[in-house]
mmCIF file of C-alpha atoms in Angstrom:
data_model
loop_
_atom_site.group_PDB
_atom_site.id
_atom_site.type_symbol
_atom_site.label_atom_id
_atom_site.label_comp_id
_atom_site.label_asym_id
_atom_site.label_seq_id
_atom_site.Cartn_x
_atom_site.Cartn_y
_atom_site.Cartn_z
ATOM 1 C CA MET A 96 -89.135 -91.955 -126.261
ATOM 2 C CA LEU A 97 -89.967 -88.364 -127.079
ATOM 3 C CA ASN A 98 -93.240 -88.654 -128.944
ATOM 4 C CA SER A 99 -95.583 -88.075 -126.029
ATOM 5 C CA PRO A 100 -95.480 -85.959 -122.846
ATOM 6 C CA LEU A 101 -94.649 -87.426 -119.446
ATOM 7 C CA SER A 102 -97.452 -87.957 -117.036
ATOM 8 C CA PRO A 103 -97.567 -85.579 -114.039
ATOM 9 C CA SER A 104 -96.446 -88.332 -111.686
ATOM 10 C CA SER A 105 -93.543 -89.335 -113.937
ATOM 11 C CA THR A 106 -92.536 -85.663 -114.344
ATOM 12 C CA GLU A 107 -92.429 -85.254 -110.579
ATOM 13 C CA LEU A 108 -90.323 -88.424 -110.296
ATOM 14 C CA VAL A 109 -87.851 -87.070 -112.832
ATOM 15 C CA ILE A 110 -87.542 -83.875 -110.850
ATOM 16 C CA SER A 111 -86.920 -85.771 -107.625
ATOM 17 C CA ILE A 112 -84.223 -87.942 -109.224
ATOM 18 C CA LEU A 113 -82.506 -84.881 -110.725
ATOM 19 C CA ASP A 114 -82.577 -83.141 -107.408
ATOM 20 C CA MET A 115 -80.937 -86.018 -105.569
ATOM 21 C CA VAL A 116 -78.143 -86.108 -108.196
ATOM 22 C CA LEU A 117 -77.577 -82.358 -108.539
ATOM 23 C CA SER A 118 -78.308 -81.062 -105.034
ATOM 24 C CA GLU A 119 -77.339 -83.961 -102.886
ATOM 25 C CA GLY A 120 -74.472 -85.198 -105.108
ATOM 26 C CA LYS A 121 -75.752 -88.838 -105.183
ATOM 27 C CA PRO A 122 -74.617 -91.022 -108.117
ATOM 28 C CA LEU A 123 -77.269 -91.531 -110.699
ATOM 29 C CA ASP A 124 -77.569 -95.211 -110.293
ATOM 30 C CA ARG A 125 -78.129 -94.703 -106.556
ATOM 31 C CA ALA A 126 -80.847 -92.120 -107.179
ATOM 32 C CA TYR A 127 -82.660 -94.531 -109.472
ATOM 33 C CA SER A 128 -82.405 -97.330 -106.815
ATOM 34 C CA VAL A 129 -83.886 -95.047 -104.144
ATOM 35 C CA HIS A 130 -86.730 -93.720 -106.231
ATOM 36 C CA PHE A 131 -87.740 -96.873 -108.004
ATOM 37 C CA SER A 132 -87.622 -99.110 -104.964
ATOM 38 C CA GLY A 133 -91.135 -100.127 -103.940
ATOM 39 C CA LEU A 134 -92.800 -98.514 -106.919
ATOM 40 C CA GLN A 135 -94.993 -100.707 -109.132
ATOM 41 C CA LEU A 136 -93.887 -99.130 -112.394
ATOM 42 C CA ILE A 137 -94.356 -101.064 -115.607
ATOM 43 C CA PRO A 138 -90.947 -101.618 -117.283
ATOM 44 C CA SER A 139 -91.660 -99.372 -120.250
ATOM 45 C CA GLU A 140 -92.481 -96.446 -117.993
ATOM 46 C CA GLN A 141 -89.414 -96.992 -115.802
ATOM 47 C CA ALA A 142 -87.358 -97.122 -118.985
ATOM 48 C CA ARG A 143 -88.929 -93.860 -120.260
ATOM 49 C CA ILE A 144 -88.169 -92.085 -116.980
ATOM 50 C CA THR A 145 -84.534 -93.140 -117.047
ATOM 51 C CA LYS A 146 -84.253 -92.026 -120.692
ATOM 52 C CA VAL A 147 -85.678 -88.598 -119.913
ATOM 53 C CA VAL A 148 -83.400 -88.149 -116.839
ATOM 54 C CA GLY A 149 -80.459 -89.239 -118.935
ATOM 55 C CA ASP A 150 -81.343 -86.827 -121.747
ATOM 56 C CA ILE A 151 -81.610 -83.871 -119.300
ATOM 57 C CA LEU A 152 -78.325 -84.713 -117.617
ATOM 58 C CA ARG A 153 -76.559 -85.069 -120.970
ATOM 59 C CA ARG A 154 -77.628 -81.486 -121.900
ATOM 60 C CA LEU A 155 -78.226 -80.105 -118.477
ATOM 61 C CA ASN A 156 -76.590 -76.740 -119.135
ATOM 62 C CA LEU A 157 -78.728 -76.331 -122.276
ATOM 63 C CA TYR A 158 -82.061 -77.070 -120.524
ATOM 64 C CA CYS A 159 -80.986 -74.813 -117.543
ATOM 65 C CA PHE A 160 -80.227 -72.033 -119.985
ATOM 66 C CA LEU A 161 -83.533 -72.399 -121.802
ATOM 67 C CA SER A 162 -85.553 -72.404 -118.557
ATOM 68 C CA ASP A 163 -83.389 -69.881 -116.613
ATOM 69 C CA VAL A 164 -82.955 -72.446 -113.845
ATOM 70 C CA LYS A 165 -79.779 -73.227 -111.980
ATOM 71 C CA PRO A 166 -78.923 -76.922 -111.275
ATOM 72 C CA GLU A 167 -79.154 -76.255 -107.504
ATOM 73 C CA GLU A 168 -82.647 -74.872 -107.942
ATOM 74 C CA ILE A 169 -84.184 -78.118 -109.346
ATOM 75 C CA SER A 170 -86.187 -78.887 -106.197
ATOM 76 C CA ARG A 171 -87.824 -75.431 -106.277
ATOM 77 C CA LEU A 172 -87.965 -74.720 -109.986
ATOM 78 C CA GLY A 173 -87.903 -78.172 -111.524
ATOM 79 C CA SER A 174 -91.340 -77.747 -113.058
ATOM 80 C CA ARG A 175 -90.083 -74.841 -115.115
ATOM 81 C CA LEU A 176 -87.113 -76.874 -116.326
ATOM 82 C CA MET A 177 -89.470 -79.748 -117.251
ATOM 83 C CA ASN A 178 -91.658 -77.290 -119.178
ATOM 84 C CA ALA A 179 -88.616 -76.211 -121.166
ATOM 85 C CA TRP A 180 -87.722 -79.886 -121.800
ATOM 86 C CA HIS A 181 -91.221 -80.532 -123.158
ATOM 87 C CA LEU A 182 -91.094 -77.411 -125.330
ATOM 88 C CA PHE A 183 -87.650 -78.397 -126.725
ATOM 89 C CA HIS A 184 -89.021 -81.772 -127.788
ATOM 90 C CA GLU A 185 -92.280 -80.197 -129.101
ATOM 91 C CA LEU A 186 -94.462 -81.982 -126.599
ATOM 92 C CA GLU A 187 -97.551 -80.839 -124.716
ATOM 93 C CA LEU A 188 -96.736 -79.302 -121.372
ATOM 94 C CA PRO A 189 -97.415 -81.601 -118.389
ATOM 95 C CA LYS A 190 -100.385 -80.627 -116.155
ATOM 96 C CA LEU A 191 -98.518 -80.401 -112.836
ATOM 97 C CA GLN A 192 -100.302 -79.464 -109.578
ATOM 98 C CA TYR A 193 -97.505 -76.914 -108.786
ATOM 99 C CA SER A 194 -96.097 -75.588 -111.950
ATOM 100 C CA LEU A 195 -94.058 -72.375 -112.309
ATOM 101 C CA PRO A 196 -94.764 -70.475 -115.462
ATOM 102 C CA LEU A 197 -92.225 -70.371 -118.309
ATOM 103 C CA ALA A 198 -92.570 -67.386 -120.648
ATOM 104 C CA GLU A 199 -92.617 -69.015 -124.067
ATOM 105 C CA ALA A 200 -91.395 -65.889 -125.855
ATOM 106 C CA GLU A 201 -88.361 -65.778 -123.654
ATOM 107 C CA TYR A 202 -87.834 -69.549 -124.127
ATOM 108 C CA PHE A 203 -87.822 -69.287 -127.928
ATOM 109 C CA ALA A 204 -85.443 -66.264 -127.791
ATOM 110 C CA ARG A 205 -83.079 -68.305 -125.636
ATOM 111 C CA LEU A 206 -83.405 -71.292 -128.014
ATOM 112 C CA GLU A 207 -82.178 -69.167 -130.928
ATOM 113 C CA GLU A 208 -79.306 -67.909 -128.791
ATOM 114 C CA ALA A 209 -78.332 -71.480 -127.866
ATOM 115 C CA LYS A 210 -78.272 -72.722 -131.442
ATOM 116 C CA VAL A 211 -75.224 -70.529 -132.219
ATOM 117 C CA GLN A 212 -73.225 -71.838 -129.235
ATOM 118 C CA PRO A 213 -72.114 -75.355 -130.246
ATOM 119 C CA ALA A 214 -70.792 -76.449 -126.815
ATOM 120 C CA LEU A 215 -73.975 -75.319 -125.097
ATOM 121 C CA TRP A 216 -76.116 -76.970 -127.665
ATOM 122 C CA ASP A 217 -74.256 -80.192 -127.176
ATOM 123 C CA GLY A 218 -74.594 -80.022 -123.394
ATOM 124 C CA CYS A 219 -70.894 -79.626 -122.852
ATOM 125 C CA PRO A 220 -69.558 -77.834 -119.769
ATOM 126 C CA GLU A 221 -66.860 -75.162 -120.415
ATOM 127 C CA TRP A 222 -64.065 -77.136 -118.726
ATOM 128 C CA LEU A 223 -64.730 -80.197 -120.887
ATOM 129 C CA ASP A 224 -64.990 -78.182 -124.102
ATOM 130 C CA THR A 225 -61.639 -76.472 -123.371
ATOM 131 C CA MET A 226 -59.949 -79.876 -122.634
ATOM 132 C CA GLY A 227 -61.430 -81.593 -125.663
ATOM 133 C CA GLN A 228 -60.328 -78.875 -128.037
ATOM 134 C CA ALA A 229 -56.794 -78.856 -126.526
ATOM 135 C CA GLN A 230 -56.319 -82.609 -126.688
ATOM 136 C CA LEU A 231 -58.356 -83.656 -129.757
ATOM 137 C CA GLY A 232 -58.337 -80.535 -131.942
ATOM 138 C CA ASP A 233 -60.664 -80.660 -134.902
ATOM 139 C CA ALA A 234 -61.867 -84.187 -134.007
ATOM 140 C CA TRP A 235 -63.340 -82.937 -130.743
ATOM 141 C CA ALA A 236 -66.563 -81.378 -132.277
ATOM 142 C CA LYS A 237 -67.936 -84.704 -133.507
ATOM 143 C CA GLU A 238 -67.031 -86.509 -130.252
ATOM 144 C CA ARG A 239 -68.678 -83.728 -128.186
ATOM 145 C CA ALA A 240 -71.856 -84.060 -130.229
ATOM 146 C CA ALA A 241 -71.767 -87.887 -129.989
ATOM 147 C CA LEU A 242 -71.443 -87.724 -126.155
ATOM 148 C CA ASN A 243 -74.853 -86.189 -125.805
ATOM 149 C CA ALA A 244 -76.605 -88.949 -127.695
ATOM 150 C CA GLN A 245 -78.763 -91.575 -125.941
ATOM 151 C CA PRO A 246 -76.635 -94.655 -125.388
ATOM 152 C CA LYS A 247 -77.495 -97.890 -127.057
ATOM 153 C CA ARG A 248 -78.195 -101.061 -125.011
ATOM 154 C CA PHE A 249 -75.632 -103.842 -125.675
ATOM 155 C CA ILE A 250 -75.302 -107.250 -124.148
ATOM 156 C CA ARG A 251 -72.442 -109.808 -124.328
ATOM 157 C CA THR A 252 -73.173 -113.306 -125.210
ATOM 158 C CA ASN A 253 -71.776 -115.768 -122.642
ATOM 159 C CA ILE A 254 -70.188 -118.231 -125.065
ATOM 160 C CA LEU A 255 -69.599 -120.623 -122.155
ATOM 161 C CA LYS A 256 -73.388 -121.346 -122.322
ATOM 162 C CA CYS A 257 -74.638 -120.449 -125.745
ATOM 163 C CA THR A 258 -73.960 -118.918 -129.177
ATOM 164 C CA ARG A 259 -75.025 -115.441 -130.156
ATOM 165 C CA GLU A 260 -77.645 -116.846 -132.493
ATOM 166 C CA GLU A 261 -79.066 -119.072 -129.719
ATOM 167 C CA LEU A 262 -79.211 -116.128 -127.336
ATOM 168 C CA ALA A 263 -80.992 -113.937 -129.895
ATOM 169 C CA LYS A 264 -83.553 -116.642 -130.547
ATOM 170 C CA LYS A 265 -84.139 -117.270 -126.780
ATOM 171 C CA LEU A 266 -84.577 -113.514 -126.055
ATOM 172 C CA ARG A 267 -86.939 -113.191 -129.016
ATOM 173 C CA ASN A 268 -89.059 -115.819 -127.364
ATOM 174 C CA GLU A 269 -89.034 -113.648 -124.229
ATOM 175 C CA GLN A 270 -90.155 -110.605 -126.214
ATOM 176 C CA VAL A 271 -86.738 -109.007 -126.282
ATOM 177 C CA GLN A 272 -85.717 -107.805 -129.748
ATOM 178 C CA THR A 273 -82.011 -107.629 -130.666
ATOM 179 C CA THR A 274 -79.752 -107.120 -133.600
ATOM 180 C CA GLU A 275 -76.204 -108.386 -134.166
ATOM 181 C CA VAL A 276 -73.385 -105.886 -133.908
ATOM 182 C CA ASP A 277 -70.918 -105.873 -136.764
ATOM 183 C CA GLY A 278 -67.321 -106.244 -135.775
ATOM 184 C CA VAL A 279 -68.071 -107.510 -132.261
ATOM 185 C CA ASP A 280 -68.619 -111.177 -132.354
ATOM 186 C CA THR A 281 -70.247 -111.582 -128.904
ATOM 187 C CA ALA A 282 -72.445 -108.434 -129.000
ATOM 188 C CA LEU A 283 -76.184 -107.892 -129.470
ATOM 189 C CA GLU A 284 -77.887 -104.576 -129.465
ATOM 190 C CA VAL A 285 -81.198 -104.564 -127.594
ATOM 191 C CA VAL A 286 -83.644 -102.554 -129.645
ATOM 192 C CA SER A 287 -86.809 -102.980 -127.554
ATOM 193 C CA ASP A 288 -87.717 -101.506 -124.156
ATOM 194 C CA SER A 289 -87.610 -104.759 -122.343
ATOM 195 C CA ALA A 290 -86.921 -105.813 -118.755
ATOM 196 C CA LEU A 291 -83.688 -107.578 -119.514
ATOM 197 C CA PHE A 292 -82.931 -108.707 -115.961
ATOM 198 C CA ARG A 293 -86.264 -110.394 -115.486
ATOM 199 C CA THR A 294 -85.634 -112.811 -118.399
ATOM 200 C CA GLU A 295 -84.803 -116.431 -117.968
ATOM 201 C CA SER A 296 -81.894 -115.882 -120.299
ATOM 202 C CA PHE A 297 -80.334 -113.534 -117.788
ATOM 203 C CA LYS A 298 -81.111 -115.722 -114.741
ATOM 204 C CA LYS A 299 -79.454 -118.644 -116.462
ATOM 205 C CA GLY A 300 -76.308 -116.556 -117.149
ATOM 206 C CA TRP A 301 -76.639 -116.533 -120.969
ATOM 207 C CA PHE A 302 -75.608 -112.873 -121.210
ATOM 208 C CA GLU A 303 -74.253 -109.822 -119.384
ATOM 209 C CA GLN A 304 -75.054 -106.214 -120.074
ATOM 210 C CA GLN A 305 -71.823 -104.770 -121.472
ATOM 211 C CA ASP A 306 -71.141 -101.980 -124.019
ATOM 212 C CA ALA A 307 -69.808 -103.211 -127.326
ATOM 213 C CA GLY A 308 -66.733 -101.053 -126.955
ATOM 214 C CA SER A 309 -65.966 -102.679 -123.620
ATOM 215 C CA GLN A 310 -66.339 -106.049 -125.280
ATOM 216 C CA LEU A 311 -63.670 -105.041 -127.770
ATOM 217 C CA VAL A 312 -61.267 -104.083 -124.992
ATOM 218 C CA ALA A 313 -61.765 -107.545 -123.431
ATOM 219 C CA ALA A 314 -61.211 -109.174 -126.858
ATOM 220 C CA ALA A 315 -57.872 -107.419 -127.182
ATOM 221 C CA VAL A 316 -56.605 -109.452 -124.284
ATOM 222 C CA ASP A 317 -56.729 -112.430 -126.638
ATOM 223 C CA ALA A 318 -56.605 -114.961 -123.756
ATOM 224 C CA LYS A 319 -56.230 -118.605 -124.709
ATOM 225 C CA PRO A 320 -57.284 -121.755 -122.793
ATOM 226 C CA GLY A 321 -54.593 -122.787 -120.374
ATOM 227 C CA MET A 322 -52.982 -119.317 -120.002
ATOM 228 C CA ARG A 323 -52.379 -117.540 -116.712
ATOM 229 C CA VAL A 324 -54.268 -114.214 -117.023
ATOM 230 C CA ILE A 325 -54.583 -111.352 -114.520
ATOM 231 C CA ASP A 326 -57.198 -108.687 -114.591
ATOM 232 C CA ALA A 327 -55.675 -106.361 -112.033
ATOM 233 C CA CYS A 328 -58.307 -103.611 -111.926
ATOM 234 C CA ALA A 329 -61.250 -105.918 -112.209
ATOM 235 C CA GLY A 330 -64.031 -103.892 -110.486
ATOM 236 C CA ALA A 331 -67.330 -105.700 -110.759
ATOM 237 C CA GLY A 332 -65.782 -107.890 -113.414
ATOM 238 C CA GLY A 333 -67.514 -107.317 -116.775
ATOM 239 C CA LYS A 334 -64.265 -107.731 -118.665
ATOM 240 C CA THR A 335 -63.153 -110.577 -116.359
ATOM 241 C CA LEU A 336 -66.145 -112.670 -117.358
ATOM 242 C CA SER A 337 -65.555 -111.900 -121.008
ATOM 243 C CA ILE A 338 -61.932 -113.131 -120.640
ATOM 244 C CA ALA A 339 -63.101 -116.234 -118.858
ATOM 245 C CA ALA A 340 -65.260 -117.114 -121.830
ATOM 246 C CA GLN A 341 -62.260 -116.650 -124.118
ATOM 247 C CA MET A 342 -60.374 -119.152 -122.015
ATOM 248 C CA LYS A 343 -63.210 -121.672 -122.106
ATOM 249 C CA GLY A 344 -62.870 -122.264 -118.378
ATOM 250 C CA LYS A 345 -59.304 -123.620 -118.772
ATOM 251 C CA GLY A 346 -56.287 -121.948 -117.254
ATOM 252 C CA ARG A 347 -56.096 -119.498 -114.336
ATOM 253 C CA LEU A 348 -57.823 -116.133 -114.347
ATOM 254 C CA LEU A 349 -57.028 -113.969 -111.409
ATOM 255 C CA ALA A 350 -59.327 -110.968 -110.794
ATOM 256 C CA MET A 351 -57.871 -108.341 -108.521
ATOM 257 C CA ASP A 352 -59.151 -105.111 -107.070
ATOM 258 C CA VAL A 353 -58.623 -102.803 -104.027
ATOM 259 C CA GLU A 354 -62.315 -103.057 -102.961
ATOM 260 C CA GLN A 355 -63.571 -106.327 -101.600
ATOM 261 C CA TRP A 356 -67.273 -105.645 -102.207
ATOM 262 C CA LYS A 357 -66.589 -105.459 -105.986
ATOM 263 C CA LEU A 358 -64.826 -108.828 -105.949
ATOM 264 C CA ASP A 359 -67.742 -110.270 -103.893
ATOM 265 C CA ASN A 360 -70.102 -109.175 -106.613
ATOM 266 C CA LEU A 361 -67.862 -110.683 -109.223
ATOM 267 C CA LYS A 362 -67.968 -114.095 -107.496
ATOM 268 C CA GLN A 363 -71.721 -114.129 -107.754
ATOM 269 C CA ARG A 364 -71.651 -113.173 -111.392
ATOM 270 C CA ALA A 365 -68.964 -115.736 -112.124
ATOM 271 C CA ARG A 366 -71.127 -118.472 -110.630
ATOM 272 C CA ARG A 367 -74.104 -117.570 -112.730
ATOM 273 C CA ALA A 368 -71.902 -117.429 -115.858
ATOM 274 C CA ASN A 369 -70.235 -120.759 -115.160
ATOM 275 C CA ALA A 370 -66.862 -119.020 -115.229
ATOM 276 C CA SER A 371 -65.247 -121.691 -113.106
ATOM 277 C CA ASN A 372 -61.597 -120.564 -113.637
ATOM 278 C CA VAL A 373 -62.036 -117.159 -112.067
ATOM 279 C CA GLU A 374 -60.495 -116.588 -108.655
ATOM 280 C CA THR A 375 -60.435 -113.265 -106.847
ATOM 281 C CA ARG A 376 -57.770 -111.555 -104.704
ATOM 282 C CA ILE A 377 -57.844 -108.251 -102.820
ATOM 283 C CA ILE A 378 -54.843 -106.013 -103.399
ATOM 284 C CA ALA A 379 -54.012 -105.359 -99.804
ATOM 285 C CA SER A 380 -50.534 -103.849 -100.337
ATOM 286 C CA SER A 381 -47.675 -103.709 -102.848
ATOM 287 C CA LYS A 382 -46.627 -107.172 -101.573
ATOM 288 C CA THR A 383 -49.668 -108.628 -103.372
ATOM 289 C CA ILE A 384 -48.205 -107.398 -106.642
ATOM 290 C CA LYS A 385 -44.642 -108.440 -105.896
ATOM 291 C CA ARG A 386 -45.709 -112.082 -105.186
ATOM 292 C CA LEU A 387 -46.957 -112.306 -108.767
ATOM 293 C CA LYS A 388 -43.814 -110.968 -110.429
ATOM 294 C CA LEU A 389 -43.191 -112.281 -113.931
ATOM 295 C CA SER A 390 -46.162 -114.723 -113.762
ATOM 296 C CA ALA A 391 -48.850 -113.501 -116.274
ATOM 297 C CA ASP A 392 -49.174 -114.469 -119.902
ATOM 298 C CA ARG A 393 -51.697 -111.603 -120.143
ATOM 299 C CA LEU A 394 -52.217 -108.632 -117.892
ATOM 300 C CA LEU A 395 -55.204 -106.326 -118.267
ATOM 301 C CA LEU A 396 -54.846 -102.939 -116.638
ATOM 302 C CA ASP A 397 -58.247 -101.233 -117.070
ATOM 303 C CA VAL A 398 -57.111 -98.352 -114.859
ATOM 304 C CA PRO A 399 -59.203 -95.760 -112.955
ATOM 305 C CA CYS A 400 -59.873 -92.871 -115.303
ATOM 306 C CA SER A 401 -62.007 -89.755 -115.921
ATOM 307 C CA GLY A 402 -64.683 -91.773 -117.704
ATOM 308 C CA LEU A 403 -64.823 -89.099 -120.437
ATOM 309 C CA GLY A 404 -65.566 -91.754 -123.037
ATOM 310 C CA VAL A 405 -68.695 -93.004 -121.354
ATOM 311 C CA LEU A 406 -70.430 -89.653 -120.523
ATOM 312 C CA LYS A 407 -73.553 -90.499 -122.622
ATOM 313 C CA ARG A 408 -74.008 -93.497 -120.299
ATOM 314 C CA ASN A 409 -72.909 -91.731 -117.097
ATOM 315 C CA PRO A 410 -73.977 -88.121 -117.834
ATOM 316 C CA ASP A 411 -73.979 -86.980 -114.219
ATOM 317 C CA ALA A 412 -70.157 -87.163 -114.295
ATOM 318 C CA LYS A 413 -70.058 -83.998 -116.473
ATOM 319 C CA TRP A 414 -71.407 -81.989 -113.588
ATOM 320 C CA ARG A 415 -69.131 -83.333 -110.882
ATOM 321 C CA ASP A 416 -65.517 -82.558 -109.865
ATOM 322 C CA THR A 417 -63.786 -84.314 -112.785
ATOM 323 C CA PRO A 418 -61.446 -81.342 -113.592
ATOM 324 C CA ASP A 419 -60.088 -81.389 -110.038
ATOM 325 C CA ARG A 420 -59.732 -85.162 -109.928
ATOM 326 C CA LEU A 421 -58.146 -85.619 -113.338
ATOM 327 C CA PRO A 422 -54.486 -84.767 -112.276
ATOM 328 C CA VAL A 423 -54.837 -87.199 -109.405
ATOM 329 C CA LEU A 424 -56.180 -89.912 -111.672
ATOM 330 C CA VAL A 425 -53.297 -89.385 -114.185
ATOM 331 C CA GLU A 426 -50.773 -89.906 -111.414
ATOM 332 C CA LEU A 427 -52.598 -93.000 -110.246
ATOM 333 C CA GLN A 428 -52.544 -94.391 -113.815
ATOM 334 C CA LYS A 429 -48.791 -93.846 -113.994
ATOM 335 C CA HIS A 430 -48.287 -95.634 -110.725
ATOM 336 C CA ILE A 431 -50.442 -98.596 -111.593
ATOM 337 C CA LEU A 432 -48.788 -98.998 -115.031
ATOM 338 C CA GLN A 433 -45.304 -98.859 -113.550
ATOM 339 C CA SER A 434 -45.936 -101.044 -110.501
ATOM 340 C CA TYR A 435 -48.422 -103.653 -111.858
ATOM 341 C CA SER A 436 -46.464 -104.208 -115.115
ATOM 342 C CA ARG A 437 -44.028 -106.352 -113.004
ATOM 343 C CA MET A 438 -46.526 -109.171 -113.159
ATOM 344 C CA VAL A 439 -46.089 -109.729 -116.901
ATOM 345 C CA LYS A 440 -43.735 -112.577 -117.804
ATOM 346 C CA VAL A 441 -41.149 -112.289 -120.628
ATOM 347 C CA GLY A 442 -43.076 -112.828 -123.854
ATOM 348 C CA GLY A 443 -46.341 -111.854 -122.138
ATOM 349 C CA ILE A 444 -48.687 -109.055 -123.141
ATOM 350 C CA LEU A 445 -49.804 -106.112 -121.107
ATOM 351 C CA ILE A 446 -53.091 -104.463 -122.136
ATOM 352 C CA TYR A 447 -53.482 -100.927 -120.855
ATOM 353 C CA ALA A 448 -57.041 -99.614 -121.140
ATOM 354 C CA THR A 449 -59.269 -96.676 -120.097
ATOM 355 C CA CYS A 450 -62.809 -95.562 -120.789
ATOM 356 C CA SER A 451 -61.531 -92.163 -121.815
ATOM 357 C CA ILE A 452 -60.861 -90.678 -125.291
ATOM 358 C CA MET A 453 -58.288 -88.113 -124.035
ATOM 359 C CA PRO A 454 -54.627 -88.688 -125.071
ATOM 360 C CA GLU A 455 -53.458 -87.457 -121.664
ATOM 361 C CA GLU A 456 -54.862 -90.613 -120.132
ATOM 362 C CA ASN A 457 -54.058 -92.830 -123.125
ATOM 363 C CA ARG A 458 -51.256 -92.718 -125.602
ATOM 364 C CA ASP A 459 -49.343 -90.124 -123.518
ATOM 365 C CA GLN A 460 -49.279 -92.547 -120.575
ATOM 366 C CA VAL A 461 -48.120 -95.401 -122.786
ATOM 367 C CA ASP A 462 -45.377 -93.349 -124.409
ATOM 368 C CA ALA A 463 -44.127 -92.114 -121.021
ATOM 369 C CA PHE A 464 -44.094 -95.704 -119.669
ATOM 370 C CA LEU A 465 -42.206 -97.025 -122.719
ATOM 371 C CA ALA A 466 -39.610 -94.220 -122.433
ATOM 372 C CA GLU A 467 -38.756 -95.421 -118.904
ATOM 373 C CA ASN A 468 -39.130 -99.215 -119.484
ATOM 374 C CA GLU A 469 -37.088 -100.501 -122.353
ATOM 375 C CA HIS A 470 -37.934 -104.069 -121.485
ATOM 376 C CA PHE A 471 -41.384 -103.488 -122.952
ATOM 377 C CA THR A 472 -42.159 -102.804 -126.638
ATOM 378 C CA PHE A 473 -45.204 -101.304 -128.244
ATOM 379 C CA LEU A 474 -47.371 -103.614 -130.331
ATOM 380 C CA GLU A 475 -50.529 -101.641 -131.194
ATOM 381 C CA ASP A 476 -53.216 -99.334 -129.808
ATOM 382 C CA GLU A 477 -56.645 -98.099 -130.686
ATOM 383 C CA THR A 478 -59.033 -95.392 -129.560
ATOM 384 C CA ILE A 479 -62.696 -96.421 -129.956
ATOM 385 C CA SER A 480 -64.365 -93.179 -131.103
ATOM 386 C CA VAL A 481 -67.743 -92.456 -129.684
ATOM 387 C CA ALA A 482 -68.703 -90.669 -132.871
ATOM 388 C CA ASP A 483 -67.420 -93.212 -135.365
ATOM 389 C CA SER A 484 -68.474 -96.392 -133.543
ATOM 390 C CA GLY A 485 -71.768 -95.568 -131.806
ATOM 391 C CA PHE A 486 -70.290 -97.324 -128.721
ATOM 392 C CA ASP A 487 -68.865 -95.855 -125.649
ATOM 393 C CA GLY A 488 -65.368 -94.413 -125.984
ATOM 394 C CA PHE A 489 -62.377 -96.530 -124.914
ATOM 395 C CA TYR A 490 -58.624 -96.729 -125.422
ATOM 396 C CA MET A 491 -56.490 -99.831 -125.397
ATOM 397 C CA ALA A 492 -52.782 -100.460 -126.024
ATOM 398 C CA ARG A 493 -50.970 -103.803 -126.249
ATOM 399 C CA LEU A 494 -47.322 -103.972 -124.963
ATOM 400 C CA GLU A 495 -45.070 -106.993 -124.908
ATOM 401 C CA ARG A 496 -42.474 -107.626 -122.246
ATOM 402 C CA ILE A 497 -39.222 -108.575 -124.132
ATOM 403 C CA ALA A 498 -36.824 -108.808 -121.144
ATOM 404 C CA GLU A 499 -36.696 -108.849 -117.352
#
């Protein structure tokens, strides 16, 4: 990715995408959609642009420091920031039509200053570094460094339609190179810059793009054919479809969410995946939950969270209002865990999950719930470390209902 400079047109496109995210507050995926729509970019160039944007956002405060540019000045001073990015990666500076000068002597002085500031070097905002140190102690430094790495591309084999070996062979014939992921039976890592969603394999529903850590969370549900399973915070349904494959299309899998458009998207994905036992239901009120009391063999609560385990994949979140939202999210997690747990039958398993690595959202929530709910008992939990796994960061805990 970083062995040659960007072309002037690609550099300008990077600046425009960054400006939409940082100045207008648009989500990164929305900014990509707006800027790539209608362009005839070859897949490799589009992939390169997204990688450069991602790299800049993962270490935004570092590149801003090196170029002496504030995030809100990207539209006006973006070329200077891009010059700093090229210098940092030892690349020839792009020949832009309108380029603001960057004093290289000042840049290299700032570079030496940044090297002795670990949080700045890792692209970590002050609020996040303070939180990480408080909650993870000595383990935070390696997680902080890992969160600024380029994320790997993982896909999940749809075992309703093929085996992992069959999928790898099919993709190889479509010029997509993959490797198996140890410890995650359904996962392949994509190691080539390929247009995944243009492949026949994708159109036929042979795979879904899903991080390997997310696949482990879904595997923890351990759903069996014939069970009644509820995914109560289903979203667009990545884990729902993984659970459907575990069930081999047999039994009842209810995907629930508070937003209908997400469930509508899930229906389309389920049809492509041949996940025939998936049904969707909007959570319109607390009555929706009450009607399902003591009915689920398995209940997955993949609750709304800070997303602090997936920052390398969603780097724009570091520069949003996460510190202000976190207390609200923690209260929402408590409410969902307390209220939705009523759906688990005696002998059934509740799986609580987040895409955060912070104990405040994870084990602390589980311990508080167990202290107030003696009819549940703790089975096991796991934090998927970003640094140790190479995956996104997740947490999951398994609790069993032992009485009404």
